[in-house]
Tab-separated table of N, CA and C in Angstrom:
chain	number	residue	atom	x	y	z
A	1	MET	N	10.149	14.623	-12.320
A	1	MET	CA	10.750	13.363	-11.818
A	1	MET	C	10.345	13.701	-10.253
A	2	LEU	N	10.097	12.111	-9.728
A	2	LEU	CA	9.645	12.283	-8.331
A	2	LEU	C	10.771	11.603	-7.516
A	3	LYS	N	11.263	12.169	-6.652
A	3	LYS	CA	12.083	11.393	-5.623
A	3	LYS	C	11.709	10.707	-4.657
A	4	GLY	N	11.881	9.388	-4.353
A	4	GLY	CA	11.733	8.806	-3.026
A	4	GLY	C	12.915	8.723	-2.268
A	5	ASP	N	12.931	7.703	-1.276
A	5	ASP	CA	13.896	7.449	-0.493
A	5	ASP	C	14.875	6.430	-1.452
A	6	LYS	N	14.287	5.324	-1.926
A	6	LYS	CA	15.176	4.479	-2.780
A	6	LYS	C	14.987	4.445	-4.510
A	7	VAL	N	13.989	5.267	-4.692
A	7	VAL	CA	13.283	5.346	-6.264
A	7	VAL	C	13.344	6.678	-6.706
A	8	ILE	N	13.436	6.788	-7.867
A	8	ILE	CA	13.020	8.210	-8.791
A	8	ILE	C	11.962	7.517	-9.979
A	9	LEU	N	10.817	8.272	-9.742
A	9	LEU	CA	9.898	8.097	-10.591
A	9	LEU	C	9.928	9.185	-11.930
A	10	ARG	N	10.010	8.728	-13.004
A	10	ARG	CA	10.078	9.614	-13.999
A	10	ARG	C	9.279	9.211	-15.273
A	11	ALA	N	9.364	10.107	-16.461
A	11	ALA	CA	8.643	9.931	-17.472
A	11	ALA	C	8.854	8.632	-18.080
A	12	ILE	N	8.120	7.973	-18.733
A	12	ILE	CA	8.517	6.614	-19.555
A	12	ILE	C	9.156	7.127	-21.030
A	13	GLU	N	9.945	6.635	-21.377
A	13	GLU	CA	10.979	6.858	-22.691
A	13	GLU	C	10.895	5.773	-23.482
A	14	ARG	N	11.274	6.347	-24.916
A	14	ARG	CA	11.171	5.189	-25.965
A	14	ARG	C	12.092	4.082	-25.743
A	15	GLU	N	13.504	4.480	-25.021
A	15	GLU	CA	14.283	3.369	-24.840
A	15	GLU	C	13.934	2.417	-23.745
A	16	ASP	N	12.789	2.596	-22.877
A	16	ASP	CA	12.362	1.920	-21.968
A	16	ASP	C	11.669	0.601	-22.736
A	17	ALA	N	11.231	0.726	-23.843
A	17	ALA	CA	10.359	-0.212	-24.508
A	17	ALA	C	10.932	-1.729	-24.296
A	18	GLU	N	12.074	-1.968	-24.786
A	18	GLU	CA	12.772	-3.092	-24.883
A	18	GLU	C	12.738	-3.773	-23.389
A	19	ARG	N	12.960	-3.170	-22.210
A	19	ARG	CA	12.859	-3.780	-20.977
A	19	ARG	C	11.669	-4.168	-20.667
A	20	PHE	N	10.677	-3.139	-20.929
A	20	PHE	CA	9.217	-3.579	-20.766
A	20	PHE	C	8.715	-5.056	-21.648
A	21	HIS	N	9.381	-4.970	-22.963
A	21	HIS	CA	8.976	-6.323	-23.611
A	21	HIS	C	9.595	-7.144	-22.933
A	22	ARG	N	10.689	-7.204	-22.541
A	22	ARG	CA	11.334	-8.498	-21.694
A	22	ARG	C	10.543	-8.850	-20.388
A	23	TRP	N	10.374	-7.820	-19.747
A	23	TRP	CA	9.386	-8.061	-18.403
A	23	TRP	C	8.038	-8.733	-18.758
A	24	MET	N	7.432	-8.086	-19.730
A	24	MET	CA	5.816	-8.660	-19.901
A	24	MET	C	5.824	-9.909	-20.768
A	25	ASN	N	7.062	-10.377	-21.026
A	25	ASN	CA	6.941	-11.780	-21.453
A	25	ASN	C	7.615	-12.914	-20.548
A	26	ASP	N	7.911	-12.365	-19.339
A	26	ASP	CA	8.490	-13.423	-18.235
A	26	ASP	C	7.224	-13.870	-17.458
A	27	PRO	N	7.127	-14.897	-17.649
A	27	PRO	CA	5.646	-15.494	-16.868
A	27	PRO	C	5.837	-15.104	-15.118
A	28	GLU	N	7.158	-15.271	-14.811
A	28	GLU	CA	7.273	-14.953	-13.167
A	28	GLU	C	6.625	-13.596	-12.942
A	29	VAL	N	7.067	-12.561	-13.813
A	29	VAL	CA	6.995	-10.956	-13.514
A	29	VAL	C	5.410	-10.878	-13.842
A	30	ILE	N	4.707	-11.409	-14.773
A	30	ILE	CA	3.323	-11.289	-15.107
A	30	ILE	C	2.249	-12.442	-14.455
A	31	ARG	N	2.854	-13.032	-13.587
A	31	ARG	CA	2.155	-14.122	-12.891
A	31	ARG	C	0.813	-13.401	-12.342
A	32	PHE	N	0.770	-12.341	-11.623
A	32	PHE	CA	-0.219	-11.657	-10.796
A	32	PHE	C	-0.816	-10.500	-11.700
A	33	MET	N	-0.650	-10.413	-13.056
A	33	MET	CA	-1.302	-9.737	-13.867
A	33	MET	C	-2.435	-10.134	-14.826
A	34	GLY	N	-3.100	-9.292	-15.276
A	34	GLY	CA	-4.245	-9.936	-16.276
A	34	GLY	C	-3.786	-10.367	-17.510
A	35	MET	N	-2.588	-10.063	-17.728
A	35	MET	CA	-1.927	-10.558	-19.169
A	35	MET	C	-1.990	-11.962	-19.273
A	36	ARG	N	-2.282	-12.326	-20.618
A	36	ARG	CA	-2.426	-13.796	-20.962
A	36	ARG	C	-1.548	-14.229	-22.325
A	37	PHE	N	-1.215	-13.251	-23.145
A	37	PHE	CA	-0.684	-13.456	-24.169
A	37	PHE	C	0.676	-12.765	-24.380
A	38	PRO	N	1.504	-13.450	-25.215
A	38	PRO	CA	2.972	-13.031	-25.461
A	38	PRO	C	2.627	-11.315	-26.144
A	39	ILE	N	3.676	-10.453	-25.893
A	39	ILE	CA	3.417	-9.312	-26.235
A	39	ILE	C	4.708	-8.933	-27.248
A	40	SER	N	4.447	-8.551	-28.422
A	40	SER	CA	5.604	-8.068	-29.260
A	40	SER	C	6.458	-6.954	-28.843
A	41	LEU	N	7.402	-6.721	-29.324
A	41	LEU	CA	8.284	-5.535	-29.055
A	41	LEU	C	7.685	-4.184	-29.743
A	42	LEU	N	7.080	-4.510	-30.933
A	42	LEU	CA	6.297	-3.424	-31.580
A	42	LEU	C	5.178	-2.893	-30.893
A	43	ALA	N	4.573	-3.972	-30.126
A	43	ALA	CA	3.329	-3.560	-29.246
A	43	ALA	C	3.928	-2.598	-27.999
A	44	GLU	N	4.987	-3.124	-27.466
A	44	GLU	CA	5.448	-2.271	-26.303
A	44	GLU	C	5.964	-0.826	-26.658
A	45	GLU	N	6.506	-0.805	-27.902
A	45	GLU	CA	6.867	0.408	-28.414
A	45	GLU	C	5.869	1.394	-28.587
A	46	SER	N	4.658	0.733	-29.342
A	46	SER	CA	3.577	1.613	-29.459
A	46	SER	C	2.948	2.108	-28.229
A	47	TRP	N	2.825	1.219	-27.132
A	47	TRP	CA	2.475	1.549	-25.911
A	47	TRP	C	3.172	2.710	-25.332
A	48	VAL	N	4.388	2.599	-25.156
A	48	VAL	CA	5.364	3.704	-24.900
A	48	VAL	C	5.179	4.987	-25.380
A	49	ALA	N	4.946	5.006	-27.020
A	49	ALA	CA	4.917	6.178	-27.753
A	49	ALA	C	3.473	6.677	-27.745
A	50	GLN	N	2.554	6.093	-27.301
A	50	GLN	CA	1.055	6.382	-27.245
A	50	GLN	C	0.734	7.492	-26.340
A	51	GLU	N	0.404	8.697	-27.133
A	51	GLU	CA	-0.113	9.808	-26.202
A	51	GLU	C	-0.905	9.371	-25.259
A	52	HIS	N	-0.949	9.980	-24.057
A	52	HIS	CA	-2.264	9.839	-23.162
A	52	HIS	C	-2.443	10.979	-22.187
A	53	ASP	N	-3.669	11.160	-21.831
A	53	ASP	CA	-4.076	12.457	-21.177
A	53	ASP	C	-3.682	12.384	-19.682
A	54	PRO	N	-2.739	13.242	-19.221
A	54	PRO	CA	-2.479	12.980	-17.884
A	54	PRO	C	-3.425	13.441	-16.874
A	55	LYS	N	-4.585	13.964	-17.261
A	55	LYS	CA	-5.700	14.284	-16.462
A	55	LYS	C	-6.459	12.976	-16.228
A	56	LYS	N	-6.388	11.992	-16.883
A	56	LYS	CA	-6.787	10.813	-16.955
A	56	LYS	C	-5.936	9.299	-16.531
A	57	GLU	N	-4.676	9.731	-16.716
A	57	GLU	CA	-3.827	8.510	-16.539
A	57	GLU	C	-2.306	9.279	-16.298
A	58	LEU	N	-1.554	8.663	-15.313
A	58	LEU	CA	-0.399	8.970	-14.880
A	58	LEU	C	0.542	7.611	-15.158
A	59	ARG	N	1.598	7.665	-16.076
A	59	ARG	CA	2.405	6.426	-16.248
A	59	ARG	C	4.033	6.897	-15.960
A	60	LEU	N	4.476	6.063	-15.006
A	60	LEU	CA	5.850	6.357	-14.704
A	60	LEU	C	6.660	5.259	-14.785
A	61	ALA	N	8.003	5.573	-14.927
A	61	ALA	CA	8.973	4.362	-14.959
A	61	ALA	C	9.365	4.748	-13.537
A	62	ILE	N	9.994	3.435	-12.901
A	62	ILE	CA	10.641	3.383	-11.777
A	62	ILE	C	12.175	3.064	-11.856
A	63	ASP	N	12.936	3.912	-11.471
A	63	ASP	CA	14.526	3.699	-11.561
A	63	ASP	C	14.927	3.823	-10.257
A	64	THR	N	16.072	3.069	-9.864
A	64	THR	CA	16.781	3.200	-8.718
A	64	THR	C	17.379	4.644	-8.432
A	65	LEU	N	17.986	4.965	-7.375
A	65	LEU	CA	18.736	6.212	-7.354
A	65	LEU	C	19.676	6.323	-8.026
A	66	GLU	N	20.215	5.274	-8.402
A	66	GLU	CA	21.726	5.007	-9.291
A	66	GLU	C	21.204	5.156	-10.587
A	67	GLY	N	19.778	5.270	-11.000
A	67	GLY	CA	19.614	5.281	-12.556
A	67	GLY	C	19.033	4.122	-13.048
A	68	ARG	N	19.123	2.906	-12.667
A	68	ARG	CA	18.887	1.789	-13.228
A	68	ARG	C	17.163	1.484	-13.351
A	69	HIS	N	16.627	1.475	-14.466
A	69	HIS	CA	15.228	1.251	-14.655
A	69	HIS	C	14.737	-0.201	-14.093
A	70	ILE	N	13.877	-0.270	-13.381
A	70	ILE	CA	13.492	-1.675	-12.705
A	70	ILE	C	11.834	-1.841	-12.763
A	71	GLY	N	11.126	-0.789	-13.224
A	71	GLY	CA	9.807	-1.282	-13.514
A	71	GLY	C	8.987	-0.067	-13.679
A	72	SER	N	7.730	0.019	-13.409
A	72	SER	CA	6.744	1.111	-13.806
A	72	SER	C	5.719	1.129	-12.706
A	73	CYS	N	5.045	2.320	-12.527
A	73	CYS	CA	3.774	2.363	-11.704
A	73	CYS	C	2.984	3.576	-12.469
A	74	GLY	N	1.855	3.566	-12.060
A	74	GLY	CA	0.927	4.860	-12.490
A	74	GLY	C	-0.396	4.705	-11.790
A	75	LEU	N	-1.072	5.614	-12.040
A	75	LEU	CA	-2.502	6.041	-11.688
A	75	LEU	C	-3.446	6.063	-12.916
A	76	GLY	N	-4.376	5.288	-12.814
A	76	GLY	CA	-5.221	5.255	-13.954
A	76	GLY	C	-6.680	5.528	-13.635
A	77	GLY	N	-7.704	5.732	-14.485
A	77	GLY	CA	-8.969	6.063	-13.997
A	77	GLY	C	-9.153	7.176	-13.379
A	78	ILE	N	-8.377	8.148	-13.382
A	78	ILE	CA	-8.471	9.535	-12.597
A	78	ILE	C	-9.805	10.153	-12.731
A	79	ASP	N	-10.385	10.290	-11.820
A	79	ASP	CA	-11.907	10.920	-11.972
A	79	ASP	C	-11.647	12.087	-11.096
A	80	PRO	N	-11.948	13.312	-11.916
A	80	PRO	CA	-12.052	14.822	-11.198
A	80	PRO	C	-13.130	15.017	-10.499
A	81	TYR	N	-14.285	14.252	-10.579
A	81	TYR	CA	-15.323	14.326	-9.576
A	81	TYR	C	-15.240	13.881	-8.339
A	82	THR	N	-14.677	12.620	-8.116
A	82	THR	CA	-14.532	11.902	-7.156
A	82	THR	C	-13.219	11.801	-6.387
A	83	HIS	N	-12.339	12.666	-7.133
A	83	HIS	CA	-10.871	12.799	-6.830
A	83	HIS	C	-10.274	11.381	-6.282
A	84	SER	N	-10.630	10.493	-7.327
A	84	SER	CA	-10.073	8.966	-7.084
A	84	SER	C	-9.366	8.616	-8.239
A	85	ALA	N	-8.575	7.512	-7.926
A	85	ALA	CA	-7.688	6.909	-9.153
A	85	ALA	C	-7.418	5.609	-8.603
A	86	GLU	N	-7.151	4.550	-9.520
A	86	GLU	CA	-6.723	3.317	-9.542
A	86	GLU	C	-5.119	3.140	-9.623
A	87	LEU	N	-4.466	2.505	-8.845
A	87	LEU	CA	-2.966	2.350	-8.818
A	87	LEU	C	-2.674	1.237	-9.641
A	88	GLY	N	-1.451	0.900	-10.206
A	88	GLY	CA	-0.894	-0.131	-10.817
A	88	GLY	C	0.732	-0.003	-10.491
A	89	VAL	N	1.374	-1.021	-10.298
A	89	VAL	CA	2.736	-1.155	-10.220
A	89	VAL	C	3.032	-2.461	-10.885
A	90	CYS	N	4.412	-2.454	-11.314
A	90	CYS	CA	5.280	-3.684	-11.571
A	90	CYS	C	6.787	-3.383	-11.362
A	91	ILE	N	7.337	-4.227	-10.580
A	91	ILE	CA	8.886	-4.144	-10.551
A	91	ILE	C	9.131	-5.323	-11.420
A	92	GLY	N	9.797	-5.222	-12.668
A	92	GLY	CA	10.041	-6.036	-13.732
A	92	GLY	C	11.277	-6.775	-13.503
A	93	ASP	N	12.237	-5.847	-12.979
A	93	ASP	CA	13.577	-6.275	-12.792
A	93	ASP	C	13.570	-7.387	-11.205
A	94	LYS	N	13.814	-8.467	-11.636
A	94	LYS	CA	13.279	-9.336	-10.287
A	94	LYS	C	14.550	-9.364	-9.470
A	95	GLU	N	15.800	-8.833	-9.669
A	95	GLU	CA	16.755	-8.660	-8.795
A	95	GLU	C	16.277	-7.525	-7.768
A	96	TYR	N	15.387	-6.930	-7.878
A	96	TYR	CA	14.935	-5.826	-7.047
A	96	TYR	C	13.687	-6.194	-6.218
A	97	TRP	N	13.310	-7.345	-6.227
A	97	TRP	CA	12.104	-7.918	-5.715
A	97	TRP	C	12.409	-7.950	-4.150
A	98	SER	N	11.314	-7.825	-3.342
A	98	SER	CA	11.469	-7.839	-1.790
A	98	SER	C	12.670	-7.093	-1.347
A	99	GLN	N	12.616	-5.921	-1.625
A	99	GLN	CA	13.800	-5.156	-1.095
A	99	GLN	C	13.345	-3.568	-0.853
A	100	GLY	N	12.003	-3.573	-0.703
A	100	GLY	CA	11.489	-2.264	-0.497
A	100	GLY	C	11.159	-1.070	-1.628
A	101	TYR	N	11.838	-1.628	-2.737
A	101	TYR	CA	11.739	-0.534	-3.906
A	101	TYR	C	10.075	-0.319	-4.338
A	102	GLY	N	9.500	-1.467	-4.401
A	102	GLY	CA	7.945	-1.185	-4.809
A	102	GLY	C	7.303	-0.405	-3.609
A	103	THR	N	7.744	-0.607	-2.454
A	103	THR	CA	6.902	0.083	-1.416
A	103	THR	C	7.451	1.693	-1.477
A	104	ASP	N	8.530	1.860	-1.793
A	104	ASP	CA	8.928	3.234	-1.878
A	104	ASP	C	8.416	3.735	-3.024
A	105	ALA	N	8.293	3.257	-4.210
A	105	ALA	CA	7.478	3.733	-5.535
A	105	ALA	C	6.059	4.066	-5.140
A	106	LEU	N	5.279	3.290	-4.397
A	106	LEU	CA	4.042	3.428	-3.999
A	106	LEU	C	3.759	4.718	-3.184
A	107	VAL	N	4.675	4.659	-2.238
A	107	VAL	CA	4.643	5.922	-1.120
A	107	VAL	C	4.869	7.068	-1.964
A	108	THR	N	5.869	7.148	-2.821
A	108	THR	CA	6.084	8.198	-3.611
A	108	THR	C	5.089	8.748	-4.502
A	109	LEU	N	4.432	7.656	-5.264
A	109	LEU	CA	3.442	7.953	-6.205
A	109	LEU	C	2.195	8.388	-5.337
A	110	CYS	N	1.894	7.839	-4.265
A	110	CYS	CA	0.612	8.294	-3.534
A	110	CYS	C	0.809	9.679	-2.830
A	111	ALA	N	1.839	9.952	-2.321
A	111	ALA	CA	2.226	11.286	-1.886
A	111	ALA	C	1.998	12.223	-3.067
A	112	PHE	N	2.374	12.126	-4.144
A	112	PHE	CA	2.428	12.906	-5.568
A	112	PHE	C	0.653	13.155	-5.717
A	113	GLY	N	0.034	11.754	-5.738
A	113	GLY	CA	-1.403	12.018	-6.269
A	113	GLY	C	-2.097	12.683	-5.009
A	114	PHE	N	-1.574	12.424	-3.664
A	114	PHE	CA	-2.598	13.072	-2.879
A	114	PHE	C	-2.233	14.629	-2.682
A	115	THR	N	-0.940	15.018	-2.707
A	115	THR	CA	-0.629	16.320	-2.344
A	115	THR	C	-0.478	17.350	-3.646
A	116	GLN	N	-0.280	16.841	-5.007
A	116	GLN	CA	-0.162	17.468	-6.108
A	116	GLN	C	-1.407	17.443	-7.059
A	117	MET	N	-2.076	16.056	-7.084
A	117	MET	CA	-3.333	15.800	-7.862
A	117	MET	C	-4.481	16.137	-7.154
A	118	ASN	N	-4.635	16.391	-6.082
A	118	ASN	CA	-5.965	16.531	-4.998
A	118	ASN	C	-6.797	15.363	-5.180
A	119	LEU	N	-5.979	14.067	-4.977
A	119	LEU	CA	-6.793	12.893	-4.886
A	119	LEU	C	-7.111	12.711	-3.489
A	120	HIS	N	-8.342	12.339	-3.294
A	120	HIS	CA	-8.850	11.960	-2.181
A	120	HIS	C	-8.851	10.255	-1.599
A	121	ARG	N	-8.760	9.561	-2.820
A	121	ARG	CA	-8.906	8.040	-2.451
A	121	ARG	C	-8.158	7.463	-3.776
A	122	ILE	N	-7.096	6.445	-3.363
A	122	ILE	CA	-6.494	5.557	-4.243
A	122	ILE	C	-6.855	4.165	-3.908
A	123	SER	N	-7.297	3.385	-5.215
A	123	SER	CA	-7.406	1.993	-5.000
A	123	SER	C	-6.655	1.189	-5.594
A	124	LEU	N	-6.804	0.017	-5.619
A	124	LEU	CA	-6.059	-1.168	-6.480
A	124	LEU	C	-6.645	-2.373	-6.292
A	125	ARG	N	-6.436	-3.182	-7.378
A	125	ARG	CA	-6.943	-4.666	-7.389
A	125	ARG	C	-5.823	-5.667	-7.493
A	126	VAL	N	-5.626	-6.678	-6.702
A	126	VAL	CA	-4.762	-7.494	-6.465
A	126	VAL	C	-5.049	-9.090	-6.438
A	127	PHE	N	-4.328	-9.794	-7.283
A	127	PHE	CA	-4.545	-11.295	-6.881
A	127	PHE	C	-4.586	-11.693	-5.335
A	128	ALA	N	-5.637	-12.478	-5.041
A	128	ALA	CA	-5.678	-12.786	-3.731
A	128	ALA	C	-4.220	-13.816	-3.266
A	129	GLU	N	-3.572	-14.563	-3.943
A	129	GLU	CA	-2.521	-15.075	-4.078
A	129	GLU	C	-1.366	-14.426	-4.086
A	130	ASN	N	-1.391	-13.016	-4.319
A	130	ASN	CA	-0.058	-12.329	-4.484
A	130	ASN	C	0.162	-11.838	-3.110
A	131	THR	N	0.883	-12.601	-2.253
A	131	THR	CA	0.751	-12.305	-0.667
A	131	THR	C	1.997	-11.168	-0.632
A	132	ARG	N	3.027	-11.111	-1.676
A	132	ARG	CA	4.075	-10.209	-1.563
A	132	ARG	C	3.602	-8.873	-1.815
A	133	GLY	N	2.756	-8.902	-2.824
A	133	GLY	CA	2.140	-7.545	-3.323
A	133	GLY	C	1.309	-7.020	-2.352
A	134	ILE	N	0.382	-7.876	-1.533
A	134	ILE	CA	-0.432	-7.605	-0.399
A	134	ILE	C	0.194	-6.940	0.561
A	135	ARG	N	1.389	-7.584	1.044
A	135	ARG	CA	2.321	-7.027	2.278
A	135	ARG	C	2.768	-5.633	1.764
A	136	CYS	N	3.146	-5.488	0.498
A	136	CYS	CA	3.570	-4.241	0.200
A	136	CYS	C	2.512	-3.079	0.254
A	137	TYR	N	1.646	-3.332	-0.163
A	137	TYR	CA	0.191	-2.491	-0.035
A	137	TYR	C	-0.137	-2.040	1.333
A	138	GLU	N	-0.306	-3.255	2.086
A	138	GLU	CA	-0.360	-2.896	3.493
A	138	GLU	C	0.569	-2.117	4.272
A	139	LYS	N	2.039	-2.269	3.876
A	139	LYS	CA	2.913	-1.470	4.487
A	139	LYS	C	2.586	0.055	4.031
A	140	VAL	N	2.319	0.079	2.854
A	140	VAL	CA	1.853	1.953	2.292
A	140	VAL	C	0.760	2.083	3.049
A	141	GLY	N	-0.120	1.216	3.606
A	141	GLY	CA	-1.446	1.859	4.252
A	141	GLY	C	-2.747	1.473	3.583
A	142	PHE	N	-2.485	0.569	2.743
A	142	PHE	CA	-4.026	0.280	1.808
A	142	PHE	C	-4.652	-0.781	2.652
A	143	GLN	N	-5.969	-0.476	2.846
A	143	GLN	CA	-6.819	-1.380	3.561
A	143	GLN	C	-7.707	-2.243	2.907
A	144	HIS	N	-7.989	-3.366	3.045
A	144	HIS	CA	-8.860	-4.429	2.359
A	144	HIS	C	-10.243	-3.761	2.301
A	145	GLU	N	-10.880	-3.858	1.111
A	145	GLU	CA	-12.200	-3.195	1.228
A	145	GLU	C	-13.018	-4.255	0.646
A	146	GLY	N	-12.576	-5.232	-0.026
A	146	GLY	CA	-13.599	-6.260	-0.490
A	146	GLY	C	-12.950	-7.199	-1.446
A	147	THR	N	-13.777	-8.349	-1.879
A	147	THR	CA	-13.274	-9.378	-2.719
A	147	THR	C	-14.093	-9.413	-3.936
A	148	LEU	N	-13.525	-9.394	-5.197
A	148	LEU	CA	-14.159	-9.673	-6.508
A	148	LEU	C	-13.932	-11.270	-6.826
A	149	ARG	N	-14.955	-11.987	-6.156
A	149	ARG	CA	-14.704	-13.255	-6.483
A	149	ARG	C	-14.832	-14.172	-7.745
A	150	GLU	N	-13.739	-14.743	-8.076
A	150	GLU	CA	-13.595	-15.384	-9.091
A	150	GLU	C	-13.707	-14.447	-10.563
A	151	ASP	N	-12.966	-13.387	-10.339
A	151	ASP	CA	-13.076	-12.134	-11.300
A	151	ASP	C	-12.028	-12.325	-12.509
A	152	VAL	N	-10.900	-13.041	-12.247
A	152	VAL	CA	-9.930	-13.264	-13.378
A	152	VAL	C	-9.854	-14.588	-13.731
A	153	TYR	N	-9.818	-14.793	-15.200
A	153	TYR	CA	-9.639	-16.267	-15.548
A	153	TYR	C	-8.072	-16.373	-16.132
A	154	LYS	N	-7.335	-16.889	-15.413
A	154	LYS	CA	-5.959	-17.135	-16.003
A	154	LYS	C	-5.345	-18.500	-15.721
A	155	ASN	N	-4.527	-19.087	-16.540
A	155	ASN	CA	-3.896	-20.498	-16.325
A	155	ASN	C	-4.750	-21.439	-15.915
A	156	GLY	N	-5.961	-21.453	-16.495
A	156	GLY	CA	-7.063	-22.416	-16.605
A	156	GLY	C	-7.957	-22.400	-15.250
A	157	ARG	N	-7.701	-21.349	-14.538
A	157	ARG	CA	-8.694	-21.258	-13.362
A	157	ARG	C	-9.376	-19.828	-13.114
A	158	TYR	N	-10.112	-19.599	-12.450
A	158	TYR	CA	-10.639	-18.399	-11.909
A	158	TYR	C	-9.884	-18.004	-10.739
A	159	HIS	N	-9.573	-16.463	-10.527
A	159	HIS	CA	-8.843	-16.035	-9.374
A	159	HIS	C	-9.686	-14.977	-8.614
A	160	ASN	N	-9.770	-14.904	-7.387
A	160	ASN	CA	-10.359	-13.650	-6.788
A	160	ASN	C	-9.388	-12.638	-6.779
A	161	LEU	N	-9.875	-11.482	-6.846
A	161	LEU	CA	-9.142	-10.205	-6.685
A	161	LEU	C	-9.469	-9.610	-5.432
A	162	LEU	N	-8.455	-8.965	-4.755
A	162	LEU	CA	-8.959	-8.242	-3.636
A	162	LEU	C	-8.806	-6.750	-4.060
A	163	VAL	N	-9.941	-5.946	-3.255
A	163	VAL	CA	-9.881	-4.363	-3.692
A	163	VAL	C	-9.215	-3.909	-2.441
A	164	MET	N	-8.419	-3.040	-2.593
A	164	MET	CA	-7.840	-2.330	-1.618
A	164	MET	C	-7.893	-0.718	-1.772
A	165	GLY	N	-7.785	0.075	-0.731
A	165	GLY	CA	-7.830	1.392	-0.890
A	165	GLY	C	-7.337	2.171	0.292
A	166	ILE	N	-6.859	3.309	-0.091
A	166	ILE	CA	-6.272	4.288	0.985
A	166	ILE	C	-6.749	5.681	0.595
A	167	LEU	N	-7.179	6.268	1.877
A	167	LEU	CA	-7.794	7.850	1.813
A	167	LEU	C	-6.707	8.780	2.226
A	168	VAL	N	-6.694	9.970	1.596
A	168	VAL	CA	-5.765	10.868	1.799
A	168	VAL	C	-5.322	11.129	3.321
A	169	HIS	N	-6.329	11.353	4.328
A	169	HIS	CA	-6.004	11.468	5.758
A	169	HIS	C	-5.373	10.339	6.202
A	170	GLU	N	-5.646	9.123	5.885
A	170	GLU	CA	-4.986	7.887	6.261
A	170	GLU	C	-3.573	7.885	5.828
A	171	PHE	N	-3.103	8.206	4.503
A	171	PHE	CA	-1.793	8.292	4.207
A	171	PHE	C	-0.999	9.435	4.966
A	172	ALA	N	-1.721	10.686	5.138
A	172	ALA	CA	-0.933	11.717	5.757
A	172	ALA	C	-0.576	11.309	7.224
A	173	GLU	N	-1.350	10.700	7.734
A	173	GLU	CA	-1.189	10.168	9.056
A	173	GLU	C	0.060	9.117	9.195
A	174	LEU	N	-0.105	8.271	8.134
A	174	LEU	CA	1.167	7.024	8.261
A	174	LEU	C	2.267	7.558	7.534
A	175	TRP	N	2.314	8.568	6.774
A	175	TRP	CA	3.492	9.069	6.226
A	175	TRP	C	3.856	10.561	6.272
A	176	PRO	N	3.857	11.058	7.431
A	176	PRO	CA	3.952	12.470	7.713
A	176	PRO	C	5.217	13.053	7.092
A	177	GLN	N	6.279	12.357	7.003
A	177	GLN	CA	7.508	12.706	6.427
A	177	GLN	C	7.172	13.142	4.862
A	178	ARG	N	6.442	12.442	4.313
A	178	ARG	CA	6.186	12.570	2.883
A	178	ARG	C	5.240	13.655	2.557
A	179	TRP	N	4.647	14.229	3.592
A	179	TRP	CA	3.516	15.154	3.545
A	179	TRP	C	4.173	16.700	3.619
A	180	PRO	N	3.610	17.612	2.661
A	180	PRO	CA	4.363	18.889	2.685
A	180	PRO	C	4.102	19.707	4.104
A	181	GLN	N	4.942	20.264	4.490
A	181	GLN	CA	5.146	21.089	5.843
A	181	GLN	C	4.864	22.569	5.511
A	182	ASP	N	3.932	23.103	6.384
A	182	ASP	CA	3.319	24.608	6.087
A	182	ASP	C	4.733	25.345	6.358
């Protein structure tokens, strides 16, 4: 378990599948995700139960400090040679949007990635129209690195994806309170 100021990041459990199913079938929740098709409860249960290599992928549930499951986050494409990973996050419970839960989840996840996994760089891709998500990433310290023009086709048109990234020393400077003290 990883504790932040507003959230706890924990292992994803079998009983989380029903909430993931509900969230991944809500058009408002998946608006800025690459998902296009309805997902069955069976598919979500399979995803939750699927074994994954923690050296390549870290998947975590996001809970409030009171224990309410509100989303998920993780690091994928973990590369032991470049010490890099790609971040993903979803606050599926819309009652918790725009209240700092996503920001705290990302700060907590990045702190773990940099201080415990020896990552040097964490990147992400975000729909250019996802202004709420971009503000969150900027608050955490992610910098704009480029644009993948018309990279995703969804809802009848192509969308640009922004590439953003943060380096270990940038994170340590912005979030000293989340950095281990000697």
